[in-house]
Tab-separated table of C-alpha atoms and ligand atoms in Angstrom:
chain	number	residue	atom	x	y	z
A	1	UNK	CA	136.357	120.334	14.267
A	2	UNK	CA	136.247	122.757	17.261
A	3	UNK	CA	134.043	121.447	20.349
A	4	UNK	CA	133.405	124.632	22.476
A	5	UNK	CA	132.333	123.376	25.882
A	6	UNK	CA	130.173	125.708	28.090
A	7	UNK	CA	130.996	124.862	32.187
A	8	UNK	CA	130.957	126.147	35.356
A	9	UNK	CA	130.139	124.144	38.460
A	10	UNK	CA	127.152	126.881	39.650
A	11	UNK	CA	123.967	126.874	38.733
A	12	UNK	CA	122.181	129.980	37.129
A	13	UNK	CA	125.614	131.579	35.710
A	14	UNK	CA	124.625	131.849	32.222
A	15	UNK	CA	126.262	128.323	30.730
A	16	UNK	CA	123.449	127.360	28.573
A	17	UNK	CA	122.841	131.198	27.995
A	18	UNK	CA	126.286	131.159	26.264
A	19	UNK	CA	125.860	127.450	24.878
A	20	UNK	CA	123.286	128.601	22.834
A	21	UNK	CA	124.831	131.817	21.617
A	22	UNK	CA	127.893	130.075	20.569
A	23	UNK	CA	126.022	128.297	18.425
A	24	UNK	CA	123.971	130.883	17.022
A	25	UNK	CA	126.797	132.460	16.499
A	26	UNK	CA	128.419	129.735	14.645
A	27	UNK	CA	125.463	128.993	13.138
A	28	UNK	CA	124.733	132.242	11.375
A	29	UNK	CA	128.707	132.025	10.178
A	30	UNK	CA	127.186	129.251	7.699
A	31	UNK	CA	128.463	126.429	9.832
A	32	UNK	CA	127.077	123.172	10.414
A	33	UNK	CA	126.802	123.244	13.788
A	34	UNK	CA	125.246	120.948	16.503
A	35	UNK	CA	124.058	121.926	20.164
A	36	UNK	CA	124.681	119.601	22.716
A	37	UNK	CA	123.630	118.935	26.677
A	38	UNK	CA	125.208	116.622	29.020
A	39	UNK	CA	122.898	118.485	31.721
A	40	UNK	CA	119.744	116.370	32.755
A	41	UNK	CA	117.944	119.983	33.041
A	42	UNK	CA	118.639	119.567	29.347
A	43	UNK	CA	117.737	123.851	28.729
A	44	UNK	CA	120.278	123.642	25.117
A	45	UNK	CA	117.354	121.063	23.801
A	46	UNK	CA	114.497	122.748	25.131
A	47	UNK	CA	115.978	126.102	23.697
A	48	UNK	CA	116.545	124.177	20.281
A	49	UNK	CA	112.529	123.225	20.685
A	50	UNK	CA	111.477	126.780	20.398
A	51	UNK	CA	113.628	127.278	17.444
A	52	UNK	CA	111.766	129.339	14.590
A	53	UNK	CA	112.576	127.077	11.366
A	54	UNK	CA	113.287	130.413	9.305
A	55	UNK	CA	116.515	131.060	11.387
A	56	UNK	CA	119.755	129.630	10.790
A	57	UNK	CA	119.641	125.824	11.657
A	58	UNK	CA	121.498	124.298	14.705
A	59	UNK	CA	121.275	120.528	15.122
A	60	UNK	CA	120.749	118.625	18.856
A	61	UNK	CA	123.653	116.605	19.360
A	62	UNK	CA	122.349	113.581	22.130
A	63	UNK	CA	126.422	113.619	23.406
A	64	UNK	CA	125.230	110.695	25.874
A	65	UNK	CA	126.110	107.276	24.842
A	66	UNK	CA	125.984	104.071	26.823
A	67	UNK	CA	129.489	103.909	28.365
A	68	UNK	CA	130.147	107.733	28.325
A	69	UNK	CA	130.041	110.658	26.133
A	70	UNK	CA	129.664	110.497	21.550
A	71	UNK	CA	132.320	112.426	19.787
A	72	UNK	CA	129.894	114.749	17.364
A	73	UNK	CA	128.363	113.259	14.232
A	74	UNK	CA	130.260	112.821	11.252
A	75	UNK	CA	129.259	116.322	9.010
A	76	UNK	CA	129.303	118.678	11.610
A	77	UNK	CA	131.915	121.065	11.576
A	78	UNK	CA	131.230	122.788	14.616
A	79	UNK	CA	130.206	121.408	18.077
A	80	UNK	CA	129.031	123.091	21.093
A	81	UNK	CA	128.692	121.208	24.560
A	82	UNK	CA	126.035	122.765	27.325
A	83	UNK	CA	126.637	121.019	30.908
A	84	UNK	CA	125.175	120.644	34.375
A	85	UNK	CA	126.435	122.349	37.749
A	86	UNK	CA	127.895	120.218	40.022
A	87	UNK	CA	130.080	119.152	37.416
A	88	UNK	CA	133.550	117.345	38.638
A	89	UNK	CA	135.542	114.746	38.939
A	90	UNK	CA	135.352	112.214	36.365
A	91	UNK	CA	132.179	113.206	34.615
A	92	UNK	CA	134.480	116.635	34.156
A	93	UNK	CA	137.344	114.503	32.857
A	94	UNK	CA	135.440	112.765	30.265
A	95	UNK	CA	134.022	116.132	29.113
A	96	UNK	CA	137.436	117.822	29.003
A	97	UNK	CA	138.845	114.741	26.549
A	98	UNK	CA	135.614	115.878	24.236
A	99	UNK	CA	136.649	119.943	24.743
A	100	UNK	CA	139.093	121.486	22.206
A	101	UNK	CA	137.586	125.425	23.661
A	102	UNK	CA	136.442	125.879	26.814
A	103	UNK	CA	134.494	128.921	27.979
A	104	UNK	CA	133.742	129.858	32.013
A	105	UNK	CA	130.936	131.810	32.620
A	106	UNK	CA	130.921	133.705	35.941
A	107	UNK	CA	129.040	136.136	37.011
A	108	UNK	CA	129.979	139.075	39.217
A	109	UNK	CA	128.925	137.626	42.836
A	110	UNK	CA	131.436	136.976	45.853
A	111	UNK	CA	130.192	133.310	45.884
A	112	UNK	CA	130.623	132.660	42.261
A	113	UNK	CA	133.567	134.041	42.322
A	114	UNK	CA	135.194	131.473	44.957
A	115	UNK	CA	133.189	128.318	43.577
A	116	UNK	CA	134.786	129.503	39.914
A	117	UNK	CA	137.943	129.781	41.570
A	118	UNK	CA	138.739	126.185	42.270
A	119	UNK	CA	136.943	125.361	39.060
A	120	UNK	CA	139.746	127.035	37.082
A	121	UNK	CA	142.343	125.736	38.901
A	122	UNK	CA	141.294	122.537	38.055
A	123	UNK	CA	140.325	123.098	34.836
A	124	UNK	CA	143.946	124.624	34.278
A	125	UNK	CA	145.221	121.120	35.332
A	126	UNK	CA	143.657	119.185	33.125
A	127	UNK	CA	144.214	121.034	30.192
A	128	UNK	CA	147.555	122.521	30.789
A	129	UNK	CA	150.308	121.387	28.286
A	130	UNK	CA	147.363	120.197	26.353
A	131	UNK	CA	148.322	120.951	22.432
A	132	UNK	CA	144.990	123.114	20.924
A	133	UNK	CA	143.054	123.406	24.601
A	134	UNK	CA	141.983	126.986	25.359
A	135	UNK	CA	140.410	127.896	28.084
A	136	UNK	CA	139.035	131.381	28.743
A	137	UNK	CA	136.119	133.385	31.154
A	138	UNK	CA	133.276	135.019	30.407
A	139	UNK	CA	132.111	137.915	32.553
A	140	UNK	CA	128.282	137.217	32.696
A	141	UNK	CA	125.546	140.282	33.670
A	142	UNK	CA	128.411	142.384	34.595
A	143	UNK	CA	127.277	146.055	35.400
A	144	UNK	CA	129.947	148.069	33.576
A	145	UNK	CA	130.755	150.136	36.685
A	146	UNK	CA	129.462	148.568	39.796
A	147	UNK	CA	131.582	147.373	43.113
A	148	UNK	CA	130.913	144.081	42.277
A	149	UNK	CA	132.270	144.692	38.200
A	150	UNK	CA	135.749	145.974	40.046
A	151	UNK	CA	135.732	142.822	42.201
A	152	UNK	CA	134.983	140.266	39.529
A	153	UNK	CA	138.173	142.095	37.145
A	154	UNK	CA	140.018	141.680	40.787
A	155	UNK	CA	139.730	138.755	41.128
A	156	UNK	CA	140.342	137.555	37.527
A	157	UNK	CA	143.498	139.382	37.040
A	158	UNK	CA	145.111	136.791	39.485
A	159	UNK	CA	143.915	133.855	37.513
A	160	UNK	CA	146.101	132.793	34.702
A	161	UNK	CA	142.893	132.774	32.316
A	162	UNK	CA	141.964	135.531	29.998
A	163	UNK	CA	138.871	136.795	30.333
A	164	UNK	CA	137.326	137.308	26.307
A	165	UNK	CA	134.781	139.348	27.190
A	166	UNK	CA	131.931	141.153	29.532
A	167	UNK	CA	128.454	140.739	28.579
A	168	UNK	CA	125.983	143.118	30.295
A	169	UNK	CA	122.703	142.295	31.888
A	170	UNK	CA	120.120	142.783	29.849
A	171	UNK	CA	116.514	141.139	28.865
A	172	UNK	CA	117.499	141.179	25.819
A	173	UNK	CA	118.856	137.221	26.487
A	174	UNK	CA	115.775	136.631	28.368
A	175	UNK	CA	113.838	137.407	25.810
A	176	UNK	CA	114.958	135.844	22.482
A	177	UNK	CA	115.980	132.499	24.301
A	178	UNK	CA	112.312	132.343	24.753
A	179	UNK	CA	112.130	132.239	21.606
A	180	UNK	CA	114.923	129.868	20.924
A	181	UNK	CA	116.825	132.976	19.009
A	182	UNK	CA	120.008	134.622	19.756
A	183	UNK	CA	121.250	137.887	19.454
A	184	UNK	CA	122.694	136.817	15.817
A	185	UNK	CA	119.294	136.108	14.795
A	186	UNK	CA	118.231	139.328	14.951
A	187	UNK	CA	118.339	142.704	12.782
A	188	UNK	CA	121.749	143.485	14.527
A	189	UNK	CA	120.667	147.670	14.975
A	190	UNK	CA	118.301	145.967	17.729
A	191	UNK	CA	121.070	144.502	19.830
A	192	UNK	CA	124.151	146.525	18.445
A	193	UNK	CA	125.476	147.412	22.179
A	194	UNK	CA	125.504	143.500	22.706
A	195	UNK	CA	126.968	142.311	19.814
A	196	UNK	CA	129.654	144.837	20.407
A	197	UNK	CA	130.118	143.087	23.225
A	198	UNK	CA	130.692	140.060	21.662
A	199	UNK	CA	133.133	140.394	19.264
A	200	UNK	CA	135.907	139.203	21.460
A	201	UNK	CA	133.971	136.367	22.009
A	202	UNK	CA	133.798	136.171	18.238
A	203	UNK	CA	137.303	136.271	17.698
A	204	UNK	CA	138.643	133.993	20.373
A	205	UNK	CA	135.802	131.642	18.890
A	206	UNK	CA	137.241	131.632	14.811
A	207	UNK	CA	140.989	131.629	16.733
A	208	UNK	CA	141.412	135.115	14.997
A	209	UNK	CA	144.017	137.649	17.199
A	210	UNK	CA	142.148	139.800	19.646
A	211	UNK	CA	141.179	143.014	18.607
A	212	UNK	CA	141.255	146.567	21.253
A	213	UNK	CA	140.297	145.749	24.093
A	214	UNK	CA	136.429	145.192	25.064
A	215	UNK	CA	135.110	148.596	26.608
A	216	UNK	CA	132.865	148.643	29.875
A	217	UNK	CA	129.191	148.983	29.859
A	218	UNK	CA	128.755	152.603	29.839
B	301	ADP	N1	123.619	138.609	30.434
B	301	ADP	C1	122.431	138.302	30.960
B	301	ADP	N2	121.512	139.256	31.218
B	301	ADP	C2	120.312	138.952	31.772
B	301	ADP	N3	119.942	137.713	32.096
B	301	ADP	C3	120.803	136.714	31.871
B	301	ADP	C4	122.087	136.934	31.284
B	301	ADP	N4	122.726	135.738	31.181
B	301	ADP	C5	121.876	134.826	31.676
B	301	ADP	N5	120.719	135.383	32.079
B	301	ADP	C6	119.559	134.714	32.694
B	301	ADP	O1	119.978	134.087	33.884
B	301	ADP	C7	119.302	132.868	34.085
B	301	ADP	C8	120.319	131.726	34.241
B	301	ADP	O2	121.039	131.599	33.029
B	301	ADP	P1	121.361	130.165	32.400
B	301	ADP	O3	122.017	130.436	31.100
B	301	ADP	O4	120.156	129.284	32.393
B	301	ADP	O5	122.420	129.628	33.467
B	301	ADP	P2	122.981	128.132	33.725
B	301	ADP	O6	122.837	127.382	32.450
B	301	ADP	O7	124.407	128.345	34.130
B	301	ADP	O8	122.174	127.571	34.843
B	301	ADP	C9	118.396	132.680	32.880
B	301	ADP	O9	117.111	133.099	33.213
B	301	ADP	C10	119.021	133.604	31.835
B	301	ADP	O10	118.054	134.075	30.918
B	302	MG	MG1	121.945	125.507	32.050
């Protein structure tokens, strides 16, 4: 059973943005997925609160247990792991052992950038020679053709990391995570220039080959 984990040691990035797309995503694949949150700010559980019960279902996972982290429940078939900035060190290590997938949000500012930087490194690792571990970036709120767009692929391209995809900055995440959706929850012709956006994501997520290459925001 894949466990996608969601991390990056800034705040604000977009990690439980993406934790709770993933499994939306998964989610509306048919899957029995469960949402889980080893951050005390706990947004993947409040999110799962505001829930409508006609969507497709996504289950809380409570990941703490006493002396460290639960493997998912027996039954689920897909996992998907929210966590807290600041996260390092051991509390990383433990987190990493859970992680088959992990994905990096980062968004497209100089300080991001550098705090990210280190992240991957160490991320890289801990996971390198690591049978099944995959590791890859997300480009979060990036404006398709801004100075700080060029910088953030700049930057990247000297990481040894792919990065899946770029997701633009739009309310539209705003919006239906207050209302515990995602954009798969949707009528698609409402959010068609995001999901085109994700279908990298997609891919990389089901382990299918990657398809042309993910255009720019126009
Ligand atoms: N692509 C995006 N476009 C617009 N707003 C976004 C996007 N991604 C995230 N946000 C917003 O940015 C804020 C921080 O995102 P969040 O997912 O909570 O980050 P983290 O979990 O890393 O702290 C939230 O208000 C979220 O709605
Ligand atoms: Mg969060």
């Amino acid at each position: 059973m894949p466990v996608v984990l969601i991390a990056n040691p800034k705040g604000g990035v977009g990690k439980s943005t993406l934790a709770t797309h993933v499994a939306g995503y998964f989610a509306n694949q048919g899957h029995a997925v469960m949402l889980g949150d080893v951050d005390r700010q706990q947004s993947s559980r409040l999110w799962l609160g505001l829930r409508p019960a006609q969507v497709a279902p996504i289950q809380g996972w409570d990941a703490e247990g006493e002396e460290g982290l639960l493997r998912p429940p027996r039954g689920t078939t897909h996992a998907v792991l929210d966590s807290p900035a600041g996260l390092h060190g051991k509390r990383l290590k433990q987190v990493l052992a859970l992680a088959d997938q992990v994905l990096v949000p980062l968004q497209p500012s100089l300080f991001d950038i550098y705090a990210t930087s280190d992240f991957v490194h160490r991320l890289l690792e801990r996971t390198e020679g690591k049978a099944g571990k995959r590791v890859a970036l997300v480009g979060m709120r990036v404006g398709g053709r801004t100075l700080a767009a060029g910088q953030l692929r700049e930057f990247v391209a000297r990481l040894d990391v792919p990065v899946v995809t770029e997701l633009r900055d739009t309310q539209n995440y705003v919006q239906l995570a207050a209302r515990g959706l995602t954009l798969f929850d949707v009528a698609p012709g409402r959010v068609q220039r995001d999901l085109a956006q994700w279908e990298p994501l997609m891919r990389w997520l089901d382990g299918r080959p990657a398809g042309p290459a993910a255009s720019g925001n126009p």
